mmCIF file of C-alpha atoms in Angstrom:
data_model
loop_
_atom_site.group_PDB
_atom_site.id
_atom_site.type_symbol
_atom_site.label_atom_id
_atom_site.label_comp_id
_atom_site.label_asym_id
_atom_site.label_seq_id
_atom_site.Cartn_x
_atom_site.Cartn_y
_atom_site.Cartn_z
ATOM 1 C CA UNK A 1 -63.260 -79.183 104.063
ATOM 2 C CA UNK A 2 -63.714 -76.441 101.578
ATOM 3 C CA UNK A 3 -65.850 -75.805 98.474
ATOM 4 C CA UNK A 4 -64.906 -73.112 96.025
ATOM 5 C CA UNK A 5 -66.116 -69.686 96.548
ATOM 6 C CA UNK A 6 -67.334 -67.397 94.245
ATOM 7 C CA UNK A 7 -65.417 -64.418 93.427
ATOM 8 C CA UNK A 8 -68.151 -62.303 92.614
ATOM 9 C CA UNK A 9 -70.047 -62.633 96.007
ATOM 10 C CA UNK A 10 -68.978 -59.879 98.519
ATOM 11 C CA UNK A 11 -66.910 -61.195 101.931
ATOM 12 C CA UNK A 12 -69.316 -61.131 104.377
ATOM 13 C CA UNK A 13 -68.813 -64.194 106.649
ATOM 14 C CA UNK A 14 -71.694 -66.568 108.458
ATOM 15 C CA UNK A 15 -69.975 -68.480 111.138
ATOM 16 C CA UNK A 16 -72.316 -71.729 112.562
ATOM 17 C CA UNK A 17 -71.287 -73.435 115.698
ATOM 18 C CA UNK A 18 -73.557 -75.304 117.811
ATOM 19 C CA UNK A 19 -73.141 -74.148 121.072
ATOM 20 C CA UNK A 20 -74.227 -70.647 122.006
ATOM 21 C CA UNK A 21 -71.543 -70.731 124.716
ATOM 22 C CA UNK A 22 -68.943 -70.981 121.755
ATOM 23 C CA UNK A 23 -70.056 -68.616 119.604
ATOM 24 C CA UNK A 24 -69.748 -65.801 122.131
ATOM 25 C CA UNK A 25 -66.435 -67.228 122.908
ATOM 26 C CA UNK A 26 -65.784 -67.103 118.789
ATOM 27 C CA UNK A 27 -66.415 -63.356 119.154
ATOM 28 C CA UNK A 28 -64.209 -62.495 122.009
ATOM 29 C CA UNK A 29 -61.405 -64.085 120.068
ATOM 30 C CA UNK A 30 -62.133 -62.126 116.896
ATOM 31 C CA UNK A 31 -62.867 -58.573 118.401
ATOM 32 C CA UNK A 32 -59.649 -58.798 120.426
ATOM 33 C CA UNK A 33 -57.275 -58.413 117.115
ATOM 34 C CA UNK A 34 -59.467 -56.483 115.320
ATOM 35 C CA UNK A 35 -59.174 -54.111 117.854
ATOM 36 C CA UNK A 36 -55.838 -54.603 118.331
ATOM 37 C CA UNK A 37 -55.065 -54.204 114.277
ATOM 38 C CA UNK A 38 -57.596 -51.015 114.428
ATOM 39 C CA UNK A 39 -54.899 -49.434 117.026
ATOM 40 C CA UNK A 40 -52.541 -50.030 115.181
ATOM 41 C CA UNK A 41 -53.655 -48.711 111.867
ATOM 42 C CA UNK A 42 -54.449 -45.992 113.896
ATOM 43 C CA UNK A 43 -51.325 -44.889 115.324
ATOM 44 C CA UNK A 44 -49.878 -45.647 111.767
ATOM 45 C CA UNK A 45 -52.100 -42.854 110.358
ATOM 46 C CA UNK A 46 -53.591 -45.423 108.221
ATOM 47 C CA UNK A 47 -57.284 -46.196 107.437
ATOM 48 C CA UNK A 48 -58.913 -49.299 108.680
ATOM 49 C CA UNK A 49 -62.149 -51.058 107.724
ATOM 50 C CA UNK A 50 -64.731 -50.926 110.124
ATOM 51 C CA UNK A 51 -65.365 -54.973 110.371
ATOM 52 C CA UNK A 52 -68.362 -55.689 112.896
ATOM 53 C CA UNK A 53 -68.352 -59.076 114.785
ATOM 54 C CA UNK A 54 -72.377 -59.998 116.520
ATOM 55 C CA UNK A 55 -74.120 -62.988 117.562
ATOM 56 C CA UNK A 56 -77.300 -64.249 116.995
ATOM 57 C CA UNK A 57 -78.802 -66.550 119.197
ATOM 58 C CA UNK A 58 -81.050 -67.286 122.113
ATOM 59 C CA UNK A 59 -79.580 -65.381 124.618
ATOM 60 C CA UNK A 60 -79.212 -62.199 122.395
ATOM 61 C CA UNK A 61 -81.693 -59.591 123.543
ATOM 62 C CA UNK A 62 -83.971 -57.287 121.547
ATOM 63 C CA UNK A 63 -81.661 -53.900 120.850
ATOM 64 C CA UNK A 64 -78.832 -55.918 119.858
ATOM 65 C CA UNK A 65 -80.742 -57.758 117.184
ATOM 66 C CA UNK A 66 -82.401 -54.379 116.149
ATOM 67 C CA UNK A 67 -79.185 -53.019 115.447
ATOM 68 C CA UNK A 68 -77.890 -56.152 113.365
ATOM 69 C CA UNK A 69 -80.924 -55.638 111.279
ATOM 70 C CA UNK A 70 -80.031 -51.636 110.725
ATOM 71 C CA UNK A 71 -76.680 -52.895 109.710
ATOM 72 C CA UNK A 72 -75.971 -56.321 108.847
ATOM 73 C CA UNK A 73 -72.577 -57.082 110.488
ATOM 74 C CA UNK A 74 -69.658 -58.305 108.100
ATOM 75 C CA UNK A 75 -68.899 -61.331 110.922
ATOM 76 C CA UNK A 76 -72.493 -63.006 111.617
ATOM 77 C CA UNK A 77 -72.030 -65.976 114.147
ATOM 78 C CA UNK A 78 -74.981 -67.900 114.799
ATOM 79 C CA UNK A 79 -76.190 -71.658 116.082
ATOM 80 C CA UNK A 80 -78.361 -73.855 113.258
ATOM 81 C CA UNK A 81 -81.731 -73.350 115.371
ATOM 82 C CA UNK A 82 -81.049 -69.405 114.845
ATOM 83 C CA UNK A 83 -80.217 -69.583 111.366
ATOM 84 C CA UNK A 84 -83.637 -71.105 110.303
ATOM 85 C CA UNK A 85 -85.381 -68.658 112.227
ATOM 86 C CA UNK A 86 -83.995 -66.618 110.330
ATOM 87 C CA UNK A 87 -84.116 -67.531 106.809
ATOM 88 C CA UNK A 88 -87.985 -67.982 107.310
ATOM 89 C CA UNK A 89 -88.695 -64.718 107.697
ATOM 90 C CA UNK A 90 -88.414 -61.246 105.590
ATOM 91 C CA UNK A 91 -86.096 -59.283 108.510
ATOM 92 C CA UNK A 92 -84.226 -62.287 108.819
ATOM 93 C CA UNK A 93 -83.025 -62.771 105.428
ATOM 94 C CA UNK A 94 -81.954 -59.664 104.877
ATOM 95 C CA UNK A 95 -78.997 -60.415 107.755
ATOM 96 C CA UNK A 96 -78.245 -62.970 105.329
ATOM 97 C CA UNK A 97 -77.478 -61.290 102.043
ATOM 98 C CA UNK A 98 -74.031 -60.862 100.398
ATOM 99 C CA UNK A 99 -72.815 -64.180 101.925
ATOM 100 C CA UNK A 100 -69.120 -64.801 100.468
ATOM 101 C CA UNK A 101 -68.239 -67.567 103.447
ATOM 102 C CA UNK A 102 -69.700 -69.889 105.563
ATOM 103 C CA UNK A 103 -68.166 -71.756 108.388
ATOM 104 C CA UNK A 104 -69.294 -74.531 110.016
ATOM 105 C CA UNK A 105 -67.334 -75.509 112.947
ATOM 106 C CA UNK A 106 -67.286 -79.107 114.968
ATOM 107 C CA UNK A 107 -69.199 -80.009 112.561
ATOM 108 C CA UNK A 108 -68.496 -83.770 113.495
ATOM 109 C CA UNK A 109 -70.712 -82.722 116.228
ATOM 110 C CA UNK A 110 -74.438 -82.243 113.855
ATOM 111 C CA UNK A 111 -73.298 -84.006 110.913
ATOM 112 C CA UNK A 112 -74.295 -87.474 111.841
ATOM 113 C CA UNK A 113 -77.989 -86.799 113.763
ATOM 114 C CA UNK A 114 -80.994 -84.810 112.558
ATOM 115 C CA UNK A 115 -79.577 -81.759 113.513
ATOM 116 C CA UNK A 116 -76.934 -81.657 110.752
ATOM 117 C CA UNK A 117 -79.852 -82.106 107.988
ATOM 118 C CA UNK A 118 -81.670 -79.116 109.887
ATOM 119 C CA UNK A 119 -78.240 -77.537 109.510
ATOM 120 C CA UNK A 120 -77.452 -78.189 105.738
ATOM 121 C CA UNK A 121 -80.961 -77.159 104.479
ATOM 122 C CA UNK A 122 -81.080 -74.106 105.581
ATOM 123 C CA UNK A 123 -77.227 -73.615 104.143
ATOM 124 C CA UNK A 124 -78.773 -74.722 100.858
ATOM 125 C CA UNK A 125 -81.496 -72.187 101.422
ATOM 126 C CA UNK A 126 -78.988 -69.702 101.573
ATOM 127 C CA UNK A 127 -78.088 -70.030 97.962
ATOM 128 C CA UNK A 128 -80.865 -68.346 96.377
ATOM 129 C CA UNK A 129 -80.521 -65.431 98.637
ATOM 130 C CA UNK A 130 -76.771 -64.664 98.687
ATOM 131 C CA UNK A 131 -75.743 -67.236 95.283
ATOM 132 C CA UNK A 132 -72.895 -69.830 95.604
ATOM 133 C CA UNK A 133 -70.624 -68.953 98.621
ATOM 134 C CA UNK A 134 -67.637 -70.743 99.816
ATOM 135 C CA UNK A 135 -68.216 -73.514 102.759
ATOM 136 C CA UNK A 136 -65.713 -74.258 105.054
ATOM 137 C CA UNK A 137 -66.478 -77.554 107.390
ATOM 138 C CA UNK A 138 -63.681 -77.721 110.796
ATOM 139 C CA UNK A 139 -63.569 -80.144 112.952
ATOM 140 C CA UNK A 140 -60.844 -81.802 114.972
ATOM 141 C CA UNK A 141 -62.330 -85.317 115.125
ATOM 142 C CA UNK A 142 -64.466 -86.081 111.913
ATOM 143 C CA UNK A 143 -64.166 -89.285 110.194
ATOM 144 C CA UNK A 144 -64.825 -90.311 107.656
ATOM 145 C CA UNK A 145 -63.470 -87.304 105.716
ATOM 146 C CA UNK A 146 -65.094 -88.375 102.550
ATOM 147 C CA UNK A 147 -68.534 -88.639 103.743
ATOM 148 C CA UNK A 148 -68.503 -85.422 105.494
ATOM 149 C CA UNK A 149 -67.223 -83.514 102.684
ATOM 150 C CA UNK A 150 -70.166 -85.153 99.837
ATOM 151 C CA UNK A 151 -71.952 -83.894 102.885
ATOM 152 C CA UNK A 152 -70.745 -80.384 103.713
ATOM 153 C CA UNK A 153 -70.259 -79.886 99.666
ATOM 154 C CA UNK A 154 -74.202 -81.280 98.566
ATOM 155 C CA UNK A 155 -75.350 -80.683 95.142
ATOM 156 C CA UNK A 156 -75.692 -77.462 92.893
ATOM 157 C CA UNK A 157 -78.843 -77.473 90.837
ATOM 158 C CA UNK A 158 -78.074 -77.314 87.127
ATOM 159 C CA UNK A 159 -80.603 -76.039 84.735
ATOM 160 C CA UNK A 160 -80.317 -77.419 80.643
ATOM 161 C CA UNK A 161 -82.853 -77.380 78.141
ATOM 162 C CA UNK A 162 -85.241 -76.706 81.244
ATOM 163 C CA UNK A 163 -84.322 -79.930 82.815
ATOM 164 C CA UNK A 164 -83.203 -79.828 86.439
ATOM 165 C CA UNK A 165 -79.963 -81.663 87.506
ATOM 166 C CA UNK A 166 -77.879 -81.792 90.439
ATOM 167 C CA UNK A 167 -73.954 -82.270 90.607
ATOM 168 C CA UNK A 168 -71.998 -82.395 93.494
ATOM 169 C CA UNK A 169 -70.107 -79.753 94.756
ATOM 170 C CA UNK A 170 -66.154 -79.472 94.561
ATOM 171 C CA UNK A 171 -64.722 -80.007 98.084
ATOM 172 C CA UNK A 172 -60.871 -79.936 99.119
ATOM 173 C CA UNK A 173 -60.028 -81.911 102.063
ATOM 174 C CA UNK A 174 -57.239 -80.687 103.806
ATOM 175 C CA UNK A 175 -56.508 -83.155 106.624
ATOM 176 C CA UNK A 176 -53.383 -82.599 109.547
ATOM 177 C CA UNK A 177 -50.970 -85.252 109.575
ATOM 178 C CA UNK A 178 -49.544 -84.877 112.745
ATOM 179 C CA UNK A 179 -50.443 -87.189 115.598
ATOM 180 C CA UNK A 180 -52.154 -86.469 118.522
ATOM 181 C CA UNK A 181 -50.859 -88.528 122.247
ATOM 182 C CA UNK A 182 -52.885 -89.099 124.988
ATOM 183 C CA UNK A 183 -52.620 -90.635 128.297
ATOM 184 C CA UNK A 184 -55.543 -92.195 129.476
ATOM 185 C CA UNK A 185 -56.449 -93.684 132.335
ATOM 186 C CA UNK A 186 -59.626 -95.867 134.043
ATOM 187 C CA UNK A 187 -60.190 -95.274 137.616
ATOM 188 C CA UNK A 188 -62.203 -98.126 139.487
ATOM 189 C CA UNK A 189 -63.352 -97.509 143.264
ATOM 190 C CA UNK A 190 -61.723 -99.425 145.583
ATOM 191 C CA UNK A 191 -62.173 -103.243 145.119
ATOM 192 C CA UNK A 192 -63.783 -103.034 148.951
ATOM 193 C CA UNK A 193 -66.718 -100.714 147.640
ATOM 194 C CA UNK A 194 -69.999 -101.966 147.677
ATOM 195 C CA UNK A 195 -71.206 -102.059 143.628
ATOM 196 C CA UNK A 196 -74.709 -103.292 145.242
ATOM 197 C CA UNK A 197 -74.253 -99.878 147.670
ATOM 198 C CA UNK A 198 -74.767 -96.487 145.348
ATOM 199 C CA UNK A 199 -73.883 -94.436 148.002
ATOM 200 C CA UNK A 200 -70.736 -96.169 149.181
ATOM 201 C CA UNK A 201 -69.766 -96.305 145.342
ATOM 202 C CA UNK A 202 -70.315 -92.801 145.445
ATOM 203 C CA UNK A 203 -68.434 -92.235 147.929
ATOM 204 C CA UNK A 204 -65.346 -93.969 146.503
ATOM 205 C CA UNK A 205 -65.685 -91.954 143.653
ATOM 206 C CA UNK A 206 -66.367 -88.438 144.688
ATOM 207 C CA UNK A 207 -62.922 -89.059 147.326
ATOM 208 C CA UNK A 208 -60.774 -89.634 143.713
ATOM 209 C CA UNK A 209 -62.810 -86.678 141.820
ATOM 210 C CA UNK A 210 -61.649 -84.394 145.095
ATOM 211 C CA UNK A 211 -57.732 -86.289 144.940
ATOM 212 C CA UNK A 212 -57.416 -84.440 141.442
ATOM 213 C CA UNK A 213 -59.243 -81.618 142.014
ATOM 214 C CA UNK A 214 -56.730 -80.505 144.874
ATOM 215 C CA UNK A 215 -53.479 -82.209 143.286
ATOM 216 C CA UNK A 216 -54.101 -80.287 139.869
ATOM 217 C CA UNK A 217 -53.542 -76.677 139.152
ATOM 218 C CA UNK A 218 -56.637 -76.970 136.849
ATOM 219 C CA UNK A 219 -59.253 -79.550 136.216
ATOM 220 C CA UNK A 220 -62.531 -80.297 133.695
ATOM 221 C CA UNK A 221 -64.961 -82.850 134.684
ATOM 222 C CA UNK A 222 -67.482 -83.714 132.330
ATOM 223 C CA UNK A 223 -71.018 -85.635 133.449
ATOM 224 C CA UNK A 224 -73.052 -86.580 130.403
ATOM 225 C CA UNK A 225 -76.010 -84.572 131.630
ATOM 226 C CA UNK A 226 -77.025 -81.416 134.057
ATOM 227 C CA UNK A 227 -78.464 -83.306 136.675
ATOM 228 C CA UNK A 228 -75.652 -85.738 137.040
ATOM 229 C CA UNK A 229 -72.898 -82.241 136.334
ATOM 230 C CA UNK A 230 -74.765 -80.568 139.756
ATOM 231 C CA UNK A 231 -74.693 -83.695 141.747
ATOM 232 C CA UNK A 232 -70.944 -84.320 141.554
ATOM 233 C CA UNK A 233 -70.609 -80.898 142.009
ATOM 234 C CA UNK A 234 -72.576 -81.055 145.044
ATOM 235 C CA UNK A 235 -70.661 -83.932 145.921
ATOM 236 C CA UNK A 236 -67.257 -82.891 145.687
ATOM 237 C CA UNK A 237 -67.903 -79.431 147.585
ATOM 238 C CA UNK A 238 -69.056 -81.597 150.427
ATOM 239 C CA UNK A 239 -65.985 -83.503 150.678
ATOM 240 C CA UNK A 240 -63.061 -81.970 152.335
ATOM 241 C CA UNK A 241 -60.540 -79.901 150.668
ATOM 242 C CA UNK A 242 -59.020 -76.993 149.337
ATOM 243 C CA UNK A 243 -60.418 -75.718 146.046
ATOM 244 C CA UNK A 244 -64.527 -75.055 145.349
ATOM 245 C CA UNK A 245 -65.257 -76.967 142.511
ATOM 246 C CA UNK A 246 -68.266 -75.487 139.961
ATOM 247 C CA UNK A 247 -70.936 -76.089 137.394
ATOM 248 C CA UNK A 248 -71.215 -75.315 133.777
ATOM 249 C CA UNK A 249 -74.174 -76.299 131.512
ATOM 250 C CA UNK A 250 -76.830 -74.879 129.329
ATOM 251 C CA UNK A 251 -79.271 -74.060 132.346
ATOM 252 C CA UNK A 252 -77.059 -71.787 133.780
ATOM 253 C CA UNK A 253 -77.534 -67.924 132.855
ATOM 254 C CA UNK A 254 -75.034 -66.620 130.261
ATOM 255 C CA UNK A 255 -73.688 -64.298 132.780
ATOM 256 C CA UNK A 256 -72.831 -67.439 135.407
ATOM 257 C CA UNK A 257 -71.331 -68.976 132.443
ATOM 258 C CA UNK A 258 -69.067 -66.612 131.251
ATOM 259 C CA UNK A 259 -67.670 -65.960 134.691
ATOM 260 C CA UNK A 260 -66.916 -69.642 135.190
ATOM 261 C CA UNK A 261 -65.142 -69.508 131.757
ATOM 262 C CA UNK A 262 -63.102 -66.571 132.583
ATOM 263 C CA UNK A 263 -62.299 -67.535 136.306
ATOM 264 C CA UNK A 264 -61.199 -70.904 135.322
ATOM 265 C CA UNK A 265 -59.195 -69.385 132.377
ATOM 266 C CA UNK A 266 -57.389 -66.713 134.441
ATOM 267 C CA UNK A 267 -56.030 -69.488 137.010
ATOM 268 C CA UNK A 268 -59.121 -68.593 139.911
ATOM 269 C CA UNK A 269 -60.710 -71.930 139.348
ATOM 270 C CA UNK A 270 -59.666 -75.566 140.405
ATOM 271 C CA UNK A 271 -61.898 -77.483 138.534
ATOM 272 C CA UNK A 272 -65.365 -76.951 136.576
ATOM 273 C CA UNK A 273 -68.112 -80.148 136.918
ATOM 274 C CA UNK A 274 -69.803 -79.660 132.547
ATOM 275 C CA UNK A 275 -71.395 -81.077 130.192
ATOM 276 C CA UNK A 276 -71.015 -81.602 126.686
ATOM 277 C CA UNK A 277 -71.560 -76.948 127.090
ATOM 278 C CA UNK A 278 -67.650 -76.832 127.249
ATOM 279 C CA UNK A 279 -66.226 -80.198 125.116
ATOM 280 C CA UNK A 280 -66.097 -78.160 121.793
ATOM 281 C CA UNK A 281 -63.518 -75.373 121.153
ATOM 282 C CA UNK A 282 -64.369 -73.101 124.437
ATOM 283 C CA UNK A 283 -61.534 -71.233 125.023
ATOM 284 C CA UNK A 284 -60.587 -71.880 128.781
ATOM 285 C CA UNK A 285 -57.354 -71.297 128.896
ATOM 286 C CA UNK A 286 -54.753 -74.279 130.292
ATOM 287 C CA UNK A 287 -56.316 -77.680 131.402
ATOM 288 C CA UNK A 288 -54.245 -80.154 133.712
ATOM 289 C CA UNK A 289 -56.221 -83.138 133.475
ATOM 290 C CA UNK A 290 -59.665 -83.938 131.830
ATOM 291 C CA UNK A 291 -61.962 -86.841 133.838
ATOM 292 C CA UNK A 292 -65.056 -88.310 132.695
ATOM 293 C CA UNK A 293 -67.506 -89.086 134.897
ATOM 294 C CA UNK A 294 -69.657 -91.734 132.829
ATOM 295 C CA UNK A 295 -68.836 -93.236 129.344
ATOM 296 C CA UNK A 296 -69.637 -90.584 126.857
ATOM 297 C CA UNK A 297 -72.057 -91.712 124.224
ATOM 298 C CA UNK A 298 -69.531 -91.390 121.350
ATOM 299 C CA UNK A 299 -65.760 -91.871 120.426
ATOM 300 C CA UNK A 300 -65.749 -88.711 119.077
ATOM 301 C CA UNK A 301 -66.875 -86.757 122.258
ATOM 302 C CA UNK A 302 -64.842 -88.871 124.379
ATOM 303 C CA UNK A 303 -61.589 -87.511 122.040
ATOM 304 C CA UNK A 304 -62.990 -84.270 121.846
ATOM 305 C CA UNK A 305 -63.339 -83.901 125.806
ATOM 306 C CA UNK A 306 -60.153 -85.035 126.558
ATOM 307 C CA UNK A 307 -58.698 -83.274 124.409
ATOM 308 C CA UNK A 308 -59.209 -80.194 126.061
ATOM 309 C CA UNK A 309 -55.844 -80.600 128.748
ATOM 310 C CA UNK A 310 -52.831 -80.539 126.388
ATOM 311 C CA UNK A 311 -54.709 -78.224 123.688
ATOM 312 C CA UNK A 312 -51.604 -76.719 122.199
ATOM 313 C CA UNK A 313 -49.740 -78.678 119.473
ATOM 314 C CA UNK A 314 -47.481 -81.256 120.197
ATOM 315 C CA UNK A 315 -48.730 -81.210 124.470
ATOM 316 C CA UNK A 316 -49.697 -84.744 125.169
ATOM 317 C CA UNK A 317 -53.547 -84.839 126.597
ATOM 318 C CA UNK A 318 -54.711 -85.962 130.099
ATOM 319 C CA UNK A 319 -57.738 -87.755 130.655
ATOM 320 C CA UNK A 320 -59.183 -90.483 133.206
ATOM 321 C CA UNK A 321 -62.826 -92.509 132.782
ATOM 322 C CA UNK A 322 -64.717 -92.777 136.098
ATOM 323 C CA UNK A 323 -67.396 -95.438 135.765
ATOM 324 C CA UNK A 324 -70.548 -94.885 137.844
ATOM 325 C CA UNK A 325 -71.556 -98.566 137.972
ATOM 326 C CA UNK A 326 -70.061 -101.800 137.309
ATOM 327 C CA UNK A 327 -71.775 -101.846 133.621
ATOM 328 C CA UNK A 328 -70.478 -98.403 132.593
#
């Protein structure tokens, strides 16, 4: 979804996501080529830009966001909450001058709670500070396409005869065509299992979470909160087998989480018990097989989860529903 930009407004780029997890994970994949181009330019005895990539968010500590302030990078990633911290104060908005882009990735994910309105107010806040910028919404899952882009787009003010009018923004919607297969499967405990007996139910279950875990070269299991993401992990480790399985969620220190990331991405992991901390655009590398333990509260984040085994284009996605009860 993109608005028009405005040539006259330098290039500096804001990049919102709404997981701090993913923004770091946004920088890794931009300062790898643009130190990879740098090199290159280098050995070619040519100049190259000096394009800075940061973060701003809650786990970004004091000197770091000193230094943005001394120089406002040209790459500024941040999360919504960040971003109206902010633009409410005089330090903050001057990280936020010069504004030629602004991305908003999964934005499917804010765009339909209170969040999103949090979100889009402070980008329309922006617009007095840096003057019309381009918008760009992604998202691999948003429907309807329309609504999202009067949404992403809002209204310019327009001032005649000292009257104040608004007019909607010009937004191009550039949609994929190709289709996306998945095979999907429901997993029931045995029909001998006790529904009336949570632990024998649990049982059953945890014995088919450890099945995959040890028959797949890589697995994600998502839980649709932290307690319930530690418990199967808990779980699972206590049943017997090969592979250590681990958690991921927003409680966990950023340190612990980007090791799970990487280990799990470099082939040292089995199978990682998360929440909804690694269903958007996380880069983890190759995922087998996707199962969700508990219906997810959308369509959206069901798609979205398992769509994380077969992420390349064309690879078919992997994903099985484990109910906890016989209602879910």
């Amino acid at each position: 979804l993109l608005t028009e930009r405005d040539p006259s407004v330098p290039r500096r780029v804001l990049y919102i996501s709404p997981l701090k997890a993913l923004n770091n994970d946004i920088r890794r994949n931009l300062q790898e080529p643009l130190d990879g181009l740098r090199e290159y330019f280098v050995a070619a005895g040519e100049p190259f830009p000096d394009i800075t990539v940061s973060v701003r968010s809650g786990d970004t500590d004091t000197e770091e966001r000193r230094a943005m302030l001394r120089r406002p990078p040209d790459i500024f990633i941040t999360t919504p909450e960040s971003l109206n911290i902010l633009i409410s104060s005089k330090s903050g908005r001057r990280l936020l001058t010069g504004i030629g882009t602004v991305i908003l990735d999964e934005i499917h994910a804010v765009a339909p709670v209170k969040r999103g309105t949090y979100l889009m107010t402070a980008v329309e806040r922006l617009v007095p500070i840096s003057g019309e910028f381009q918008r760009i919404a992604l998202s691999a899952t948003v429907r309807p396409l329309e609504t999202i882009a009067d949404f992403t787009g809002g209204c310019e003010t327009v001032v005649a005869s000292g009257e104040y009018t608004y007019r909607k923004r010009q937004v191009e919607i550039i949609a994929s065509t190709v289709k996306k297969r998945y095979e999907i499967q429901v997993d029931f405990p045995d029909p001998s299992t006790d529904p009336d007996n949570e632990s024998d139910w649990w049982r059953a279950i945890t014995d088919g979470l450890r099945d995959v875990v040890d028959a797949e070269r890589s697995t994600l299991i998502f839980a649709n909160s932290r307690r319930m993401a530690e418990k199967i992990t808990r779980l699972v480790n206590e049943r017997e087998g090969d592979n250590l399985v681990y958690s991921h969620h927003g409680s966990l220190s950023k340190e612990i989480r980007e090791v799970v990331e990487k280990r799990l991405k470099n082939g040292d992991l089995a199978a990682i018990v998360a929440t909804s901390s690694l269903e958007l655009g996380i880069d983890i590398g190759s995922v087998d097989r996707v199962v969700l333990v508990q219906t997810p509260y959308t369509v959206s984040s069901a798609v979205q989860r398992i769509g994380r085994s077969g992420h390349g284009v064309g690879q078919v996605s992997r994903g099985a529903f484990y109910p906890v009860n016989t209602k879910d």
